[in-house]
XYZ file of C-alpha atoms in Angstrom:
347
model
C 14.529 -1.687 15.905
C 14.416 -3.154 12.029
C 11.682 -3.795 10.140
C 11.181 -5.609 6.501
C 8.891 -4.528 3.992
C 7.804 -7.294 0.916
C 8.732 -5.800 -2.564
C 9.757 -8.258 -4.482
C 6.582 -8.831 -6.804
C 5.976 -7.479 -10.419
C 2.882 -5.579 -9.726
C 1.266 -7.221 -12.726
C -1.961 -6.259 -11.114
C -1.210 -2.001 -11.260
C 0.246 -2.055 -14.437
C 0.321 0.381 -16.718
C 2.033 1.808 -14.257
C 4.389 -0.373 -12.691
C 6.055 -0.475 -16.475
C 7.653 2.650 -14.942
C 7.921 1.888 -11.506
C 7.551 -1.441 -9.205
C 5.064 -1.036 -6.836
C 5.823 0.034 -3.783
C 7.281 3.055 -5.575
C 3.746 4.141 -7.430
C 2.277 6.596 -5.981
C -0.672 7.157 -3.249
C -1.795 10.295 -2.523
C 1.332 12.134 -3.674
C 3.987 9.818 -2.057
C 5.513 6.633 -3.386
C 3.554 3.650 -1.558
C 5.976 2.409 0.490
C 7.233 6.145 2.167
C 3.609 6.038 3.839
C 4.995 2.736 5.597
C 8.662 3.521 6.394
C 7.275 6.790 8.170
C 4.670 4.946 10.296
C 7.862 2.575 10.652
C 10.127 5.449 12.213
C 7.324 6.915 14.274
C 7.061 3.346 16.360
C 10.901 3.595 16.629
C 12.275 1.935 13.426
C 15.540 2.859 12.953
C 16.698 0.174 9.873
C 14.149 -0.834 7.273
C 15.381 -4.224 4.989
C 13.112 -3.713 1.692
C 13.205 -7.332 0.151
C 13.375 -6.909 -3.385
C 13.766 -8.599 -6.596
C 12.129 -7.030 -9.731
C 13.901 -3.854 -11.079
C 16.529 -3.426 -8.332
C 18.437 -0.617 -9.694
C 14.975 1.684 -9.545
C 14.841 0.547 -5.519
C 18.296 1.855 -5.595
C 17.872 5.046 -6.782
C 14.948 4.778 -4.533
C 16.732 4.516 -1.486
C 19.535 7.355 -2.455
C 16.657 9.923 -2.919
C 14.141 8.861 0.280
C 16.927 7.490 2.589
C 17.933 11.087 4.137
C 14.266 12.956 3.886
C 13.153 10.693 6.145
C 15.530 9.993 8.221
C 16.286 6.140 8.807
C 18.605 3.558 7.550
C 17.282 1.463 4.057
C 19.290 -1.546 3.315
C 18.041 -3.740 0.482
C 17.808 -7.317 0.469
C 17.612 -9.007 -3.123
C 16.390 -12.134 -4.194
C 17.552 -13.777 -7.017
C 14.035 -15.873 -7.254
C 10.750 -15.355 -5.838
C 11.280 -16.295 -2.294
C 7.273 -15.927 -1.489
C 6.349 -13.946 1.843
C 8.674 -16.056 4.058
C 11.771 -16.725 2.339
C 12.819 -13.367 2.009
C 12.586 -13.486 6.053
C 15.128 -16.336 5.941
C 17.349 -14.206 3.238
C 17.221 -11.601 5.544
C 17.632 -13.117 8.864
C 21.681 -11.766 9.695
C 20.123 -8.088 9.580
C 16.901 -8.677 11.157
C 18.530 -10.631 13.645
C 21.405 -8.496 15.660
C 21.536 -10.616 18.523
C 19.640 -7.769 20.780
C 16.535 -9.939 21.211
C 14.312 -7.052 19.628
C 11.532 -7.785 17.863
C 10.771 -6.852 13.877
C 8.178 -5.570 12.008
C 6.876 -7.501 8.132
C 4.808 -5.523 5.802
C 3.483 -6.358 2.632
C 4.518 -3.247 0.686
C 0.472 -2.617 -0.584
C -0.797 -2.485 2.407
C -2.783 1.609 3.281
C -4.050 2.136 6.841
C -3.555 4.319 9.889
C -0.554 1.870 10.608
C -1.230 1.469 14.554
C 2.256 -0.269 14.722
C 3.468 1.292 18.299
C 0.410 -0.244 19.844
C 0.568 -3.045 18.152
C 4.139 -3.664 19.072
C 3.196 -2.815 23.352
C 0.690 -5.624 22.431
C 3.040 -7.779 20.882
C 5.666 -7.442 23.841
C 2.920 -7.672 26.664
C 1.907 -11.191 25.371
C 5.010 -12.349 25.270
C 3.987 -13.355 21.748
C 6.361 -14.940 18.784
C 4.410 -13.680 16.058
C 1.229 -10.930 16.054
C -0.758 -10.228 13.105
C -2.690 -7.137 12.262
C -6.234 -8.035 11.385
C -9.184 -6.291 10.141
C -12.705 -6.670 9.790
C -14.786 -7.426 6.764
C -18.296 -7.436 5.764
C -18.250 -10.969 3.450
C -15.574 -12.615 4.684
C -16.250 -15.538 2.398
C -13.837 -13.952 0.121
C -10.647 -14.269 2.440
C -8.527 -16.683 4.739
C -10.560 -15.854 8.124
C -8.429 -15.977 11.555
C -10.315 -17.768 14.378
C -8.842 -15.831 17.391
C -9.845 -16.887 21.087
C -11.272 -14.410 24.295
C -7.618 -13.555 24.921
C -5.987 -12.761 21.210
C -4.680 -15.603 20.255
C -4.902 -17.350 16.983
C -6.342 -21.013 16.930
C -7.124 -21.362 13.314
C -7.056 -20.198 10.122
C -10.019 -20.836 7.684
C -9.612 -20.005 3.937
C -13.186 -18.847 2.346
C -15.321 -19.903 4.903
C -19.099 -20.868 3.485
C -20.685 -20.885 6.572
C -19.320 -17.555 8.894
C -16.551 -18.612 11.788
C -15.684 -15.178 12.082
C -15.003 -11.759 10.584
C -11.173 -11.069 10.726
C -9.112 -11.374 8.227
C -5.064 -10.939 7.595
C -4.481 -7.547 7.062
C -0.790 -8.009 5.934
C 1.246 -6.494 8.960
C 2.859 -8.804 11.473
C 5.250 -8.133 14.468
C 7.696 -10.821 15.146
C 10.541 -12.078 17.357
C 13.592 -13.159 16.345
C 12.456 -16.909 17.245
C 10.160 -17.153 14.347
C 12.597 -17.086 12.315
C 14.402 -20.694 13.343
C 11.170 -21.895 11.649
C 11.880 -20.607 8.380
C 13.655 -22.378 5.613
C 15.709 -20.353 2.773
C 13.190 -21.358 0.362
C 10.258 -19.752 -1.552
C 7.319 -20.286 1.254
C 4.855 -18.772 2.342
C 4.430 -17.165 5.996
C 0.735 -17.522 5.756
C 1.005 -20.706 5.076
C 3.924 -22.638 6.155
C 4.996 -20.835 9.279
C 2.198 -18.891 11.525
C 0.065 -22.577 11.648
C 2.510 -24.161 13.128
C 3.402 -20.853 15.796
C -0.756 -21.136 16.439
C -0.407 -24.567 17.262
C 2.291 -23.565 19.877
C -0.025 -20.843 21.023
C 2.677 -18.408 20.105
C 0.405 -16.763 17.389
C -1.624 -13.360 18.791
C -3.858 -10.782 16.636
C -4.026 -7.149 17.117
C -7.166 -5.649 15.308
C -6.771 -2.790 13.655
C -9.302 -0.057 14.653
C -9.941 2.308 11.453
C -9.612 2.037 7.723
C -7.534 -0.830 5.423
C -6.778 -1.760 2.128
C -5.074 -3.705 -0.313
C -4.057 -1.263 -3.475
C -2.825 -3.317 -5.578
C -5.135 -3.098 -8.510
C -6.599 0.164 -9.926
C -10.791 -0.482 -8.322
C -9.117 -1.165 -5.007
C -6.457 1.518 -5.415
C -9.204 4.008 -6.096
C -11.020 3.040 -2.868
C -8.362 3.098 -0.482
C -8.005 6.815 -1.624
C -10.993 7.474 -0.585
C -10.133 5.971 2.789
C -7.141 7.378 3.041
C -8.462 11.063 2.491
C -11.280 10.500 5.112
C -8.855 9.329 7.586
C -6.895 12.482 6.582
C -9.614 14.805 6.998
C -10.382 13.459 10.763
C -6.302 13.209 11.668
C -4.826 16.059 9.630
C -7.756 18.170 7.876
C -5.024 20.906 7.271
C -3.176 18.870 4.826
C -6.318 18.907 2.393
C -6.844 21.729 -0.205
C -9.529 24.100 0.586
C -11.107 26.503 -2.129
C -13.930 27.568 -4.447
C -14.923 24.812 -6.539
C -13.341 22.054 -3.816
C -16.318 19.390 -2.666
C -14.863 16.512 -0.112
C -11.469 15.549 0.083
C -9.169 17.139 -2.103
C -5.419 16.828 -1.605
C -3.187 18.910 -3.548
C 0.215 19.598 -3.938
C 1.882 22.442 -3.432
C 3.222 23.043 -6.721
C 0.000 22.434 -8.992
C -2.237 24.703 -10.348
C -6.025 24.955 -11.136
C -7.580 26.644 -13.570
C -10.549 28.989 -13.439
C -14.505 27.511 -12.616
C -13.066 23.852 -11.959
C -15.144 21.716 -9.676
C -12.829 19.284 -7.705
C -14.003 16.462 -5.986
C -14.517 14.188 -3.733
C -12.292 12.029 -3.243
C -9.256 13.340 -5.459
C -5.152 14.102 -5.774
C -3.166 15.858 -7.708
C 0.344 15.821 -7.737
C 3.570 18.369 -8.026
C 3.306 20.154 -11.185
C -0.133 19.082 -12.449
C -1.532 21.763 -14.815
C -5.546 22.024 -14.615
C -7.401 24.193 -17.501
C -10.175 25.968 -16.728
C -13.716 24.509 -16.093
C -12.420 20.658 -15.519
C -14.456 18.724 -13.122
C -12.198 15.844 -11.982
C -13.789 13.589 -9.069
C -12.954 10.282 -7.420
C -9.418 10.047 -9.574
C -5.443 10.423 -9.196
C -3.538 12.959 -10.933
C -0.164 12.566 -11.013
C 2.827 14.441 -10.890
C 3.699 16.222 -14.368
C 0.212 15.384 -15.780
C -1.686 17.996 -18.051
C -5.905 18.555 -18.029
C -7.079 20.469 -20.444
C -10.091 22.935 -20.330
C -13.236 21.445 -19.771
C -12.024 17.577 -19.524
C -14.069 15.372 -17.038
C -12.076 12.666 -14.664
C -14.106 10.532 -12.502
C -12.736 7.049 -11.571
C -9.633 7.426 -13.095
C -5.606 6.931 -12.675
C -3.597 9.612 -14.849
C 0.200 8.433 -14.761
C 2.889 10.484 -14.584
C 3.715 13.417 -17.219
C 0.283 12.787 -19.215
C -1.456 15.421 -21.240
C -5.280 15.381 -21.419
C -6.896 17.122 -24.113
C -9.406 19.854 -24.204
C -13.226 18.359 -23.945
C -12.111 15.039 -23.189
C -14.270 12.520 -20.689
C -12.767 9.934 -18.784
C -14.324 7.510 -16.614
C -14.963 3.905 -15.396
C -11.375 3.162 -14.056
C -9.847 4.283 -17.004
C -6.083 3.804 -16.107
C -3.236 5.917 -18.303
C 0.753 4.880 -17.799
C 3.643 7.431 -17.983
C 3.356 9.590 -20.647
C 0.065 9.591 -22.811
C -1.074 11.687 -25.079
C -5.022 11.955 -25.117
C -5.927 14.068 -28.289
C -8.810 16.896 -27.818
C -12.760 15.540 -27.637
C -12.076 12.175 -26.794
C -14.253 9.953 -24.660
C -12.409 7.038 -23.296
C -14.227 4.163 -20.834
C -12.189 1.720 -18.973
C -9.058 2.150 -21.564
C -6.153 0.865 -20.311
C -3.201 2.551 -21.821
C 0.606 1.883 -22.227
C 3.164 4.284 -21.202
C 4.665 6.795 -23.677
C 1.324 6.279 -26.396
């Protein structure tokens, strides 16, 4: 079974740090983005993923020679030499997604986080006969989204961008399951899925939802990046409490990697990770943030609401909060107080 994940965009939204890396490859809770997806992928019984790419494709390379054997399943990459939107790249794609067996495939927009039901959703898919199936989740306002109207029995009827008056609370969580007949209605064009192709499957009642029972997210920029880590780490501490880091000083969920180390009086948490070779001085109180790999705290720092990119140092006494996002490489000098900065890699 193949499945194609969307990672052609520039990530404009997470920069300063997808300067260093595109997107899919940041990462989320001490993985790269996208390695959370291709191992949900294999568990369902993915064998090929097709990552549709077009912005730095020699980084997706290298990519793909680290991650391909840790975990275990073919990567093949599929490069656009435009934009091709989140159907195109389908039609770019369609020789490998289509081997003639009949099997269906699995989309994914590559910044996407949830508990990634995609077996079930894939029984669902098959037992309704379906063309397409869309993952959706439920929202609280859903005046802010494109809202699926979905009948007693699953299946899509309508689709209702930013609905003033409420029609219903599910929303297009980013996931789809398809058969290979979806793709005769794509053109090798930039289009959009959303858009141009599932209206037309809903109007030949071909079009099914599968709602997703737990958490979801969109991390693509820093405040929602920040939140799904909170989600993800709660869904961690029902699923796999082991994984999180227990000690003195730890409040909530803490993930930790193996290879860090934590300084003396430091109170962690909630909601935080740190990643391989993070250095934490002594009496640091970091909460609600991202650490990651290579960075530097020193002694008695704060961290609350913050992204630390890759290989930053932190100095002594500093306080950062209110989404403050650092890139690869910063330098923070000793006693500084920084709100909301943005900074550039390598400053």
């Amino acid at each position: 079974m193949k499945a194609l994940i969307l990672v052609g965009g520039f990530g404009t939204r997470l920069r300063p740090l997808t300067l260093t890396v595109p997107k899919p490859l940041v990462e989320f809770c001490n993985k790269p983005m996208i390695v959370h997806q291709i191992e949900a992928l294999k568990a369902a019984g993915v064998t090929e993923v097709i990552l549709a790419i077009n912005y730095r494709p020699e980084v997706m390379m290298g990519f793909i020679a680290e991650w391909e054997p840790k975990l275990g399943v073919k990567i093949v990459c599929s490069q656009e030499k435009e934009p091709m939107g989140t159907a195109g790249p389908l039609a770019l794609a369609k020789e490998l997604l289509d081997d003639g067996s009949g099997q269906p495939f699995f989309v994914l927009n590559s910044d996407v986080v949830c508990e990634y039901p995609l077996k079930e959703m894939l029984d669902y898919h098959r037992a309704r006969g379906a063309e397409a199936t869309i993952l959706v989740t439920k929202v609280d306002d859903p005046s802010k989204y494109g809202v699926l109207i979905i009948n007693e029995y699953g299946q899509v009827q309508q689709f209702v961008e930013k609905p003033k008056e409420f029609v219903g609370d599910k929303i297009n969580a980013g996931i789809y399951c398809c058969s290979p007949k979806v793709l005769e209605r794509i053109e090798l064009r930039p289009t959009s899925i959303e858009k141009e192709v599932f209206p037309h499957v809903a109007a030949d009642g071909q079009l099914y939802a599968f709602t997703l029972a737990g958490y979801w997210m969109d991390v693509g920029q820093p405040k929602d990046y920040l939140k799904g880590l909170t989600l993800h780490l709660d869904s961690l501490n029902i699923h796999n409490p082991s994984a999180l880091y227990n000690a003195a000083g730890v409040s909530g969920n803490v993930l930790v990697a193996a290879s860090a180390k934590i300084g003396a009086d430091c109170k962690i948490g909630p909601d935080v990770s740190i990643g391989e070779g993070c250095v934490i001085g002594d009496g640091v109180r970091l909460s609600n943030c991202v650490v990651m790999k290579g960075v530097e705290v020193g002694n008695h720092t704060k961290v609350d609401k913050c992204i630390i990119g890759w290989d930053s140092k932190v100095g002594n006494w500093c306080r950062l909060e209110n989404q403050c996002v650092l890139g690869e490489d910063v330098q923070v000098r000793q006693e500084l107080y920084m709100n909301g900065a943005v900074v550039l890699p390598h400053k």
